[in-house]
XYZ file of C-alpha atoms in Angstrom:
69
model
C 12.244 4.948 13.750
C 12.913 1.508 13.771
C 17.387 0.535 14.758
C 18.133 -2.298 12.790
C 20.695 -4.900 14.654
C 23.612 -6.453 13.913
C 22.980 -9.146 11.659
C 19.602 -8.960 10.373
C 19.025 -7.483 6.866
C 17.331 -10.086 4.599
C 15.923 -13.344 6.045
C 14.249 -15.935 4.854
C 11.579 -17.948 4.931
C 11.720 -21.618 3.140
C 14.056 -20.884 0.874
C 11.298 -18.850 -1.002
C 10.082 -16.044 0.039
C 12.244 -13.631 1.689
C 11.268 -11.867 5.455
C 11.299 -7.682 6.283
C 14.418 -6.682 8.843
C 12.058 -4.828 10.008
C 9.170 -8.005 10.223
C 11.963 -9.540 11.390
C 12.435 -7.258 14.042
C 8.794 -6.966 15.431
C 8.291 -10.651 15.840
C 11.492 -10.432 18.276
C 9.886 -7.456 19.736
C 6.531 -8.873 20.640
C 8.046 -12.065 22.389
C 9.743 -8.900 24.862
C 5.666 -8.769 27.238
C 7.132 -5.657 29.001
C 6.883 -4.501 25.013
C 3.284 -5.846 24.423
C 1.847 -4.844 27.253
C 3.065 -1.254 26.200
C 1.901 -1.442 22.053
C -1.659 -2.621 23.882
C -2.043 -0.532 26.016
C -1.493 2.489 23.044
C -3.623 0.761 20.725
C -6.386 1.116 23.529
C -5.065 4.895 24.351
C -5.215 5.636 19.919
C -9.190 3.850 20.238
C -10.572 5.421 23.036
C -9.596 8.922 22.533
C -10.792 8.449 18.201
C -14.265 7.066 20.153
C -14.640 10.222 21.728
C -13.437 12.154 19.452
C -10.245 13.965 20.858
C -7.894 14.836 19.645
C -4.734 13.238 18.760
C -2.947 14.969 22.662
C -5.789 13.257 24.589
C -8.049 13.900 27.376
C -4.912 15.930 28.660
C -4.295 17.650 26.321
C -8.159 19.231 25.606
C -8.531 20.041 28.436
C -5.147 22.933 28.600
C -6.255 23.211 24.852
C -9.696 24.451 26.379
C -8.359 26.564 29.206
C -6.599 28.679 27.278
C -9.430 30.218 25.436
């Protein structure tokens, strides 16, 4: 769940377009190198699981599931 910081409601851009508060928060997060690194890692993990056709839990949970059978 995204929690909006105080003061961010509906920001204007060029007095014509409204910028979504969620997009404003995401722009702030992207400036944080740790957040960006974790986001890239997560994207790589999801794509790898899709390519390997693993369930959403990844290879660890797949191994655990196979042992239970």
